[in-house]
GROMACS .gro file of C-alpha atoms in nm:
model
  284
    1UNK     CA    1  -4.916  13.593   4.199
    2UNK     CA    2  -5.065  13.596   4.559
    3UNK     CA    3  -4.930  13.866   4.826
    4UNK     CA    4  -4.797  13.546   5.022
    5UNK     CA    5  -4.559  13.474   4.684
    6UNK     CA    6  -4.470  13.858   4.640
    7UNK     CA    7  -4.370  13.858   5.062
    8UNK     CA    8  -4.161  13.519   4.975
    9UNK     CA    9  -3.967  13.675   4.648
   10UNK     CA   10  -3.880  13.966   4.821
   11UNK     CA   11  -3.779  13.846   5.210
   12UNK     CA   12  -3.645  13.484   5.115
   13UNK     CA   13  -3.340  13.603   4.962
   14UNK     CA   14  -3.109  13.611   5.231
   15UNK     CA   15  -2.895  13.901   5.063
   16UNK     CA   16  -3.218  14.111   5.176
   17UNK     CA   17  -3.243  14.007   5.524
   18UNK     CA   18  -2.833  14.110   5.506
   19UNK     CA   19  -2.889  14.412   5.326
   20UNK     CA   20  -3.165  14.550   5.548
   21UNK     CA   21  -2.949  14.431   5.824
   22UNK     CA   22  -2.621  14.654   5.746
   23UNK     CA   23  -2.840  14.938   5.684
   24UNK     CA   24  -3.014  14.913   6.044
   25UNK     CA   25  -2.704  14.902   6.240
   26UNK     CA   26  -2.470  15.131   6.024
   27UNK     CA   27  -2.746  15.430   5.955
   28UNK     CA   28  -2.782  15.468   6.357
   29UNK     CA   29  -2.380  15.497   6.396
   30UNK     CA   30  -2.388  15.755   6.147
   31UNK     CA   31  -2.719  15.964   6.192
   32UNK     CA   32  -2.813  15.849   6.615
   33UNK     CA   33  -3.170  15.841   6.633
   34UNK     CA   34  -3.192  15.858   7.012
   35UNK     CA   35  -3.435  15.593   7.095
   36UNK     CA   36  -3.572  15.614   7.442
   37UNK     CA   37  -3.444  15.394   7.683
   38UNK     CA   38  -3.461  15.365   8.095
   39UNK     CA   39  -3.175  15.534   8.277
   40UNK     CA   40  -3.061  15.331   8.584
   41UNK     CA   41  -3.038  15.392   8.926
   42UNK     CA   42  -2.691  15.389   8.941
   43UNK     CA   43  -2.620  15.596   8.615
   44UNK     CA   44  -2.871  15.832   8.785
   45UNK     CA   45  -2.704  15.843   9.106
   46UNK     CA   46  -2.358  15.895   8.937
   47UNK     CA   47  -2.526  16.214   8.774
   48UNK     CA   48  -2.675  16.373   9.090
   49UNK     CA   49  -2.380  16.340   9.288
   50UNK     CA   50  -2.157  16.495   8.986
   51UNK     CA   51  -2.469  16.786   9.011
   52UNK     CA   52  -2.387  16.833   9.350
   53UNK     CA   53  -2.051  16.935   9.333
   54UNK     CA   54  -1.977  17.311   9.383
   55UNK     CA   55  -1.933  17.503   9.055
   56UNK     CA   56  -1.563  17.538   8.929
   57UNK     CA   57  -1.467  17.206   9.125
   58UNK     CA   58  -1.155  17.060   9.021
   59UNK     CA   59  -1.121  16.687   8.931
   60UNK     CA   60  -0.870  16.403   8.834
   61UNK     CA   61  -0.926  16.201   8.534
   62UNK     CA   62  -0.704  15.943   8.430
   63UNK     CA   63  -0.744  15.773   8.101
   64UNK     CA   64  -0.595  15.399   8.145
   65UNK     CA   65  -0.717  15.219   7.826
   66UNK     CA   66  -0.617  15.158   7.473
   67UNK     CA   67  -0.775  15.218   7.112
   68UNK     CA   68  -0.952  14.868   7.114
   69UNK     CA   69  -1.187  14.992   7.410
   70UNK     CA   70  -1.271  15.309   7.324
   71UNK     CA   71  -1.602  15.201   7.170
   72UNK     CA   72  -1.698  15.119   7.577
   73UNK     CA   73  -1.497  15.423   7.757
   74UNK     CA   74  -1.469  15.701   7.547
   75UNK     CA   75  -1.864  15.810   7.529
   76UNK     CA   76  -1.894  15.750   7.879
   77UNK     CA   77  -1.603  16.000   7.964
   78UNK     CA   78  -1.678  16.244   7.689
   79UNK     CA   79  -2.048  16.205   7.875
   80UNK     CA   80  -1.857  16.305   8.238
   81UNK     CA   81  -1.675  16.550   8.090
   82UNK     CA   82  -1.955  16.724   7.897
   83UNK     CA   83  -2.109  16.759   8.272
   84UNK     CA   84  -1.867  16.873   8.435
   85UNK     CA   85  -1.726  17.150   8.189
   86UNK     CA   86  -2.109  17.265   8.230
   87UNK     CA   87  -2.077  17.300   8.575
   88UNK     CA   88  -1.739  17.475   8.558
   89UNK     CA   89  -1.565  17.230   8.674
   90UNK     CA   90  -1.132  17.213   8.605
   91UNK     CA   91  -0.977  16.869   8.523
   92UNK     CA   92  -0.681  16.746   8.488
   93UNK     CA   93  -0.623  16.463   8.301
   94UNK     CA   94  -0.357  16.207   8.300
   95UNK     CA   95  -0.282  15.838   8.209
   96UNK     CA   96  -0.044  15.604   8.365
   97UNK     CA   97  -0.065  15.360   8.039
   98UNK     CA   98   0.158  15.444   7.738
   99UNK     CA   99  -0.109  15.473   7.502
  100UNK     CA  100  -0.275  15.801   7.692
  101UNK     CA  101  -0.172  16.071   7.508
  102UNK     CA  102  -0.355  15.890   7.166
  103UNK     CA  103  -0.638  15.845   7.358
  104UNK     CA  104  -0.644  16.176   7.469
  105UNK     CA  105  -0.575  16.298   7.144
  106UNK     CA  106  -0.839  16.090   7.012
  107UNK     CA  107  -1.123  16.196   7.258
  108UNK     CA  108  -1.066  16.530   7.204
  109UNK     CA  109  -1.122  16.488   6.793
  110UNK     CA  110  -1.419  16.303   6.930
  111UNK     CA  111  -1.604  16.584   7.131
  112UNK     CA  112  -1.454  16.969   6.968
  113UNK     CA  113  -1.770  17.064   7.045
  114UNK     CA  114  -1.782  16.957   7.460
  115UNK     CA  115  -1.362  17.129   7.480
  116UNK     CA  116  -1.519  17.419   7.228
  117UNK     CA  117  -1.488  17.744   7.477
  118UNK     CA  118  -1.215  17.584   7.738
  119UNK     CA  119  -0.909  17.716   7.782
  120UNK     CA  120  -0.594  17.449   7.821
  121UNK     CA  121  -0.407  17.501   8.117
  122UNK     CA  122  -0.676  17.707   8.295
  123UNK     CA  123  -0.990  17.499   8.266
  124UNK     CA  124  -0.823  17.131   8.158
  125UNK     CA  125  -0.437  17.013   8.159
  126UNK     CA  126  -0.336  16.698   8.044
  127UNK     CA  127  -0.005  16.612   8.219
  128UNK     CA  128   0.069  16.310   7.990
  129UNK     CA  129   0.165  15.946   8.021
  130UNK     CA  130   0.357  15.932   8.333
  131UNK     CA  131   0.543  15.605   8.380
  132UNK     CA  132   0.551  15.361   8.717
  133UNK     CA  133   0.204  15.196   8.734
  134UNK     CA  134   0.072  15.222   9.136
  135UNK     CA  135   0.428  15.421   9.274
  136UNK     CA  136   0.319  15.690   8.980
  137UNK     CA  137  -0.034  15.677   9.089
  138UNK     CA  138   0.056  15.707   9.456
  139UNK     CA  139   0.349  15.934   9.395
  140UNK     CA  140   0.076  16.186   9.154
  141UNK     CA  141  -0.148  16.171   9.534
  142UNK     CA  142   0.108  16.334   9.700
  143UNK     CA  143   0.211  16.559   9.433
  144UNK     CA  144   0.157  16.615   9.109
  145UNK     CA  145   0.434  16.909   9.076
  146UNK     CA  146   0.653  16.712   9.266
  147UNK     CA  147   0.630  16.392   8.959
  148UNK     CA  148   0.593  16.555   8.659
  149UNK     CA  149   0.814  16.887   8.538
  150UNK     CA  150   0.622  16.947   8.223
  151UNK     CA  151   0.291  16.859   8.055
  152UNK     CA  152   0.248  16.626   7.773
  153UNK     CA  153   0.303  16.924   7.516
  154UNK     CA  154   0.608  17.012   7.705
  155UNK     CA  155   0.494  17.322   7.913
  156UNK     CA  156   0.621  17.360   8.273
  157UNK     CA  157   0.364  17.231   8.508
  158UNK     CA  158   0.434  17.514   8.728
  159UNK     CA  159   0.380  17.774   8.508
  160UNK     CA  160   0.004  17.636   8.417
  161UNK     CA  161  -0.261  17.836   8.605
  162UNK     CA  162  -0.455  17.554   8.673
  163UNK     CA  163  -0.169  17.357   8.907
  164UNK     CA  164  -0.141  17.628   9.117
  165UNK     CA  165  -0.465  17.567   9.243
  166UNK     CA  166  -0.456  17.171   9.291
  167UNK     CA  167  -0.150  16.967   9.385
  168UNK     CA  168  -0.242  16.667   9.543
  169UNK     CA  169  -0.499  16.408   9.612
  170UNK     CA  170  -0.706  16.614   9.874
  171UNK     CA  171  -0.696  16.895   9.648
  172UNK     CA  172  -0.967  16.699   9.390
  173UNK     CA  173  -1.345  16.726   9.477
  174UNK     CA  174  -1.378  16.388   9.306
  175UNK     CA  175  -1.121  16.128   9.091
  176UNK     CA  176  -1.268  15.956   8.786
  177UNK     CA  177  -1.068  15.678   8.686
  178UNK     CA  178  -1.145  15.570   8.310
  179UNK     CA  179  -0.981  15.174   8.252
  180UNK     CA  180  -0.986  14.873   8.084
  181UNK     CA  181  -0.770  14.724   8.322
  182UNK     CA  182  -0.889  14.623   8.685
  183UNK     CA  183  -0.537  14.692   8.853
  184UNK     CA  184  -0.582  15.042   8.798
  185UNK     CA  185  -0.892  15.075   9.031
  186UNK     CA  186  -0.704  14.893   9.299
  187UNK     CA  187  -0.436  15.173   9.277
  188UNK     CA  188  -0.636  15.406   9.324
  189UNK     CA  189  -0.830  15.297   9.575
  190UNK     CA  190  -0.555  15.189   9.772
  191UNK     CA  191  -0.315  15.519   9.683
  192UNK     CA  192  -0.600  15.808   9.663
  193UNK     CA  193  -0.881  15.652   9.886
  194UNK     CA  194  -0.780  15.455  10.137
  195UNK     CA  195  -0.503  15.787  10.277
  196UNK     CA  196  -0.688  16.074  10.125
  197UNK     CA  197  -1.033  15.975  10.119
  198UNK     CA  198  -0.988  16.149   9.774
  199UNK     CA  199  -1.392  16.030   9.657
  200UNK     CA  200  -1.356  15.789   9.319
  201UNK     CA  201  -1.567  15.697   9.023
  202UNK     CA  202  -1.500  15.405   8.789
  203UNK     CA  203  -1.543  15.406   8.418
  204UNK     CA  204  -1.518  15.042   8.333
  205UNK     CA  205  -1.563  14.781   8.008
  206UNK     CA  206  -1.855  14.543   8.065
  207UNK     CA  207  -1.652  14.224   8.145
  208UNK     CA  208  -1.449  14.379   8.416
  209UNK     CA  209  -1.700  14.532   8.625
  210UNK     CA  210  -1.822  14.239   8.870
  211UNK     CA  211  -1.434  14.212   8.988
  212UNK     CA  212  -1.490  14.614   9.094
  213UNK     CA  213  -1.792  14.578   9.216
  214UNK     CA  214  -1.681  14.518   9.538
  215UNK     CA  215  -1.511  14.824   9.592
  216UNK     CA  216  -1.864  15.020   9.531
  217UNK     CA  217  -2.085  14.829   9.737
  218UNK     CA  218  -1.817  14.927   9.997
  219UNK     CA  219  -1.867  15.243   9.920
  220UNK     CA  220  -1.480  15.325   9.843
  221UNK     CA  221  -1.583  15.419   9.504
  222UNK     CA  222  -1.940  15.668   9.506
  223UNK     CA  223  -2.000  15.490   9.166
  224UNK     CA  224  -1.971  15.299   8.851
  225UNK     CA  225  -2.042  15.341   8.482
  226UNK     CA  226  -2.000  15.036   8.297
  227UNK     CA  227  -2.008  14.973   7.890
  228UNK     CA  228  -2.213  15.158   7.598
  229UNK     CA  229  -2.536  15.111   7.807
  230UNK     CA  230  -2.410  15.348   8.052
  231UNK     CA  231  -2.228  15.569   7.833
  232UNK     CA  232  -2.607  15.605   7.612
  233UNK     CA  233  -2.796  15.646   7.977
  234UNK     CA  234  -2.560  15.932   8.052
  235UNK     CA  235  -2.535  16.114   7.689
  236UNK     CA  236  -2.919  16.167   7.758
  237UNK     CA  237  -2.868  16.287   8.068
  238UNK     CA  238  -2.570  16.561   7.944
  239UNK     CA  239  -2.855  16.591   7.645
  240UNK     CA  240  -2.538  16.525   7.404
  241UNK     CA  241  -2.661  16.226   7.136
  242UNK     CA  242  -2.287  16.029   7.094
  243UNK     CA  243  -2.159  15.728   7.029
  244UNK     CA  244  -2.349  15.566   7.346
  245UNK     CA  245  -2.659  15.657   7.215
  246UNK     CA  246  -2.571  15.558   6.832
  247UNK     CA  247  -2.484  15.180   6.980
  248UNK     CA  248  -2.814  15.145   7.159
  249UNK     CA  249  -2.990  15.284   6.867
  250UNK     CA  250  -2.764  15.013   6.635
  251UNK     CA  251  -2.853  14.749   6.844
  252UNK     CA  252  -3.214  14.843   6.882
  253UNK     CA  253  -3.309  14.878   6.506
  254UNK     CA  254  -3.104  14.577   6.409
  255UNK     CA  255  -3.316  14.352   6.650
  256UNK     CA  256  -3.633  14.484   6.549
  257UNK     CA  257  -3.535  14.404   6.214
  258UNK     CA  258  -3.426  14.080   6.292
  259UNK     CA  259  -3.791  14.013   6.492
  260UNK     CA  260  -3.967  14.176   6.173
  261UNK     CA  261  -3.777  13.900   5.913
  262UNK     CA  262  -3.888  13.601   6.170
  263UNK     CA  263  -4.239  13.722   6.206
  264UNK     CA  264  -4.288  13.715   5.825
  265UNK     CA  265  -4.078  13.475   5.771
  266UNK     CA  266  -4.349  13.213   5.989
  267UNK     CA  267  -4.624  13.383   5.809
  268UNK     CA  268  -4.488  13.307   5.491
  269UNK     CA  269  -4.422  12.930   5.599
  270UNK     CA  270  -4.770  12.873   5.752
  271UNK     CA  271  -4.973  13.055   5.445
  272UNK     CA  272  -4.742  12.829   5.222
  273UNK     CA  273  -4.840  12.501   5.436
  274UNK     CA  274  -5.194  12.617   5.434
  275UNK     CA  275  -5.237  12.657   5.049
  276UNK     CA  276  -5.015  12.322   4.993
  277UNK     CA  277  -5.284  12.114   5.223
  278UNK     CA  278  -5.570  12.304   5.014
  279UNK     CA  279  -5.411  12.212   4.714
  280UNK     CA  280  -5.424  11.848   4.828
  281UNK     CA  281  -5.787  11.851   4.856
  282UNK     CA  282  -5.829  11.877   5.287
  283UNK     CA  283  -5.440  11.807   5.339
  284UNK     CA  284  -5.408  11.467   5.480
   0.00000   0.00000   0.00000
């Protein structure tokens, strides 16, 4: 049996090609293999200006999305938050959608290791899902004691060390607003920005981010992360391999695979053409 025959028993079966293909973009997820790719300008810029904040600055986070997105918006703000815990930075976290304290709960399974040495209600507080859409978002700018009496586990806001040293909009070095949803970003921007100059970055899915581009290239947001791509470019950036990275890496080896079965696949078809014309004595 020639090598061509041995290629075509073993690749023609297309329970290989799907065989080989599960295992390409499932062992990635599990083990990421951190495959290098180009980090962007504007992932880079979104890191340097997060560098540049003073050590033990304090910053709003609000998590506006629900379990279907998390594959987009989680590794990018587990990516953020990674950064800015190294830095010292304070964050409190809130979300103005129902779902926020799962998603919260959720991230935090995700990353034990980035929330390892912080203390709740000294260097993180998560005030919960706080109802009212842009009048909670604008009423949270003005003051957060002054919306909320307790935190999502039920612990007097005013008694948490953290809110005594941040209250309102001005009091945040920068806002990071984490949504699937593109009225969220207009809140902000028109309840934290546009009165407080409060600075904001966007977390975004993929399909939303042209209708907030806008507010970037007018520079009322200092950036914009947008889908797994971002979320891998910043997780080597943080050095922290996630699920960003473990995507990529899916995607990656699953093409090459796929480019690997079409290359032999032609050589098999040509070498089989080739030896059928021979056969025929000059293949006419």
């Amino acid at each position: 049996m020639s090598v061509i025959n041995v290629i075509d028993r073993i690749f023609g079966s297309r329970y290989v090609l799907y065989l080989v293909l599960i295992i390409a973009l499932i062992y990635p997820l599990v083990f990421p293999i951190g495959i290098p790719i180009q980090i962007s300008s504007r992932t880079l810029a979104v890191y340097n200006y997060i560098q540049h904040l003073k050590p033990g600055c304090h910053v709003y986070m609000e998590l506006y999305y629900e379990v279907a997105a998390r594959g987009e918006l989680e590794p990018n703000a587990i990516a953020l938050i990674k950064q800015l815990f190294d830095k010292g930075c304070k964050i409190v976290f809130v979300s103005t959608m129902s779902t926020g304290p799962l998603i919260f709960s959720l991230l935090k399974s995700s990353a034990p290791d980035v929330f390892a040495n912080k203390t709740y209600g000294v260097d993180y507080v998560f005030l919960g899902y706080v109802s009212g859409g842009e009048a909670a978002v604008a009423s949270l700018a003005k003051s957060i004691k002054g919306t909320v009496t307790v935190d999502n586990y039920g612990n007097p806001v005013d008694k948490l060390p953290l809110l005594k040293e941040v209250d309102k909009a001005t009091d945040f070095d920068l806002a990071i607003i984490v949504s699937s949803g593109t009225d969220t970003f207009n809140y902000y921007v028109r309840q934290w920005y546009t009165p407080y100059g409060t600075p904001l970055l966007f977390v975004a899915l993929s399909v939303i981010a042209p209708s907030i581009e806008p507010f970037v290239s007018a520079k009322q947001a200092i950036g914009m992360l947008v889908g797994q791509r971002s979320a891998a470019e910043y997780e080597l950036l943080v050095g922290r391999k996630g699920l960003g990275i473990a995507s990529m890496d899916s995607q990656s080896l699953s093409h090459f695979v796929i480019l690997i079965f079409i290359i032999v696949g032609n050589i098999v078809y040509w070498s089989k053409r080739l030896e059928a014309k021979k056969a025929k004595g000059g293949g006419r």
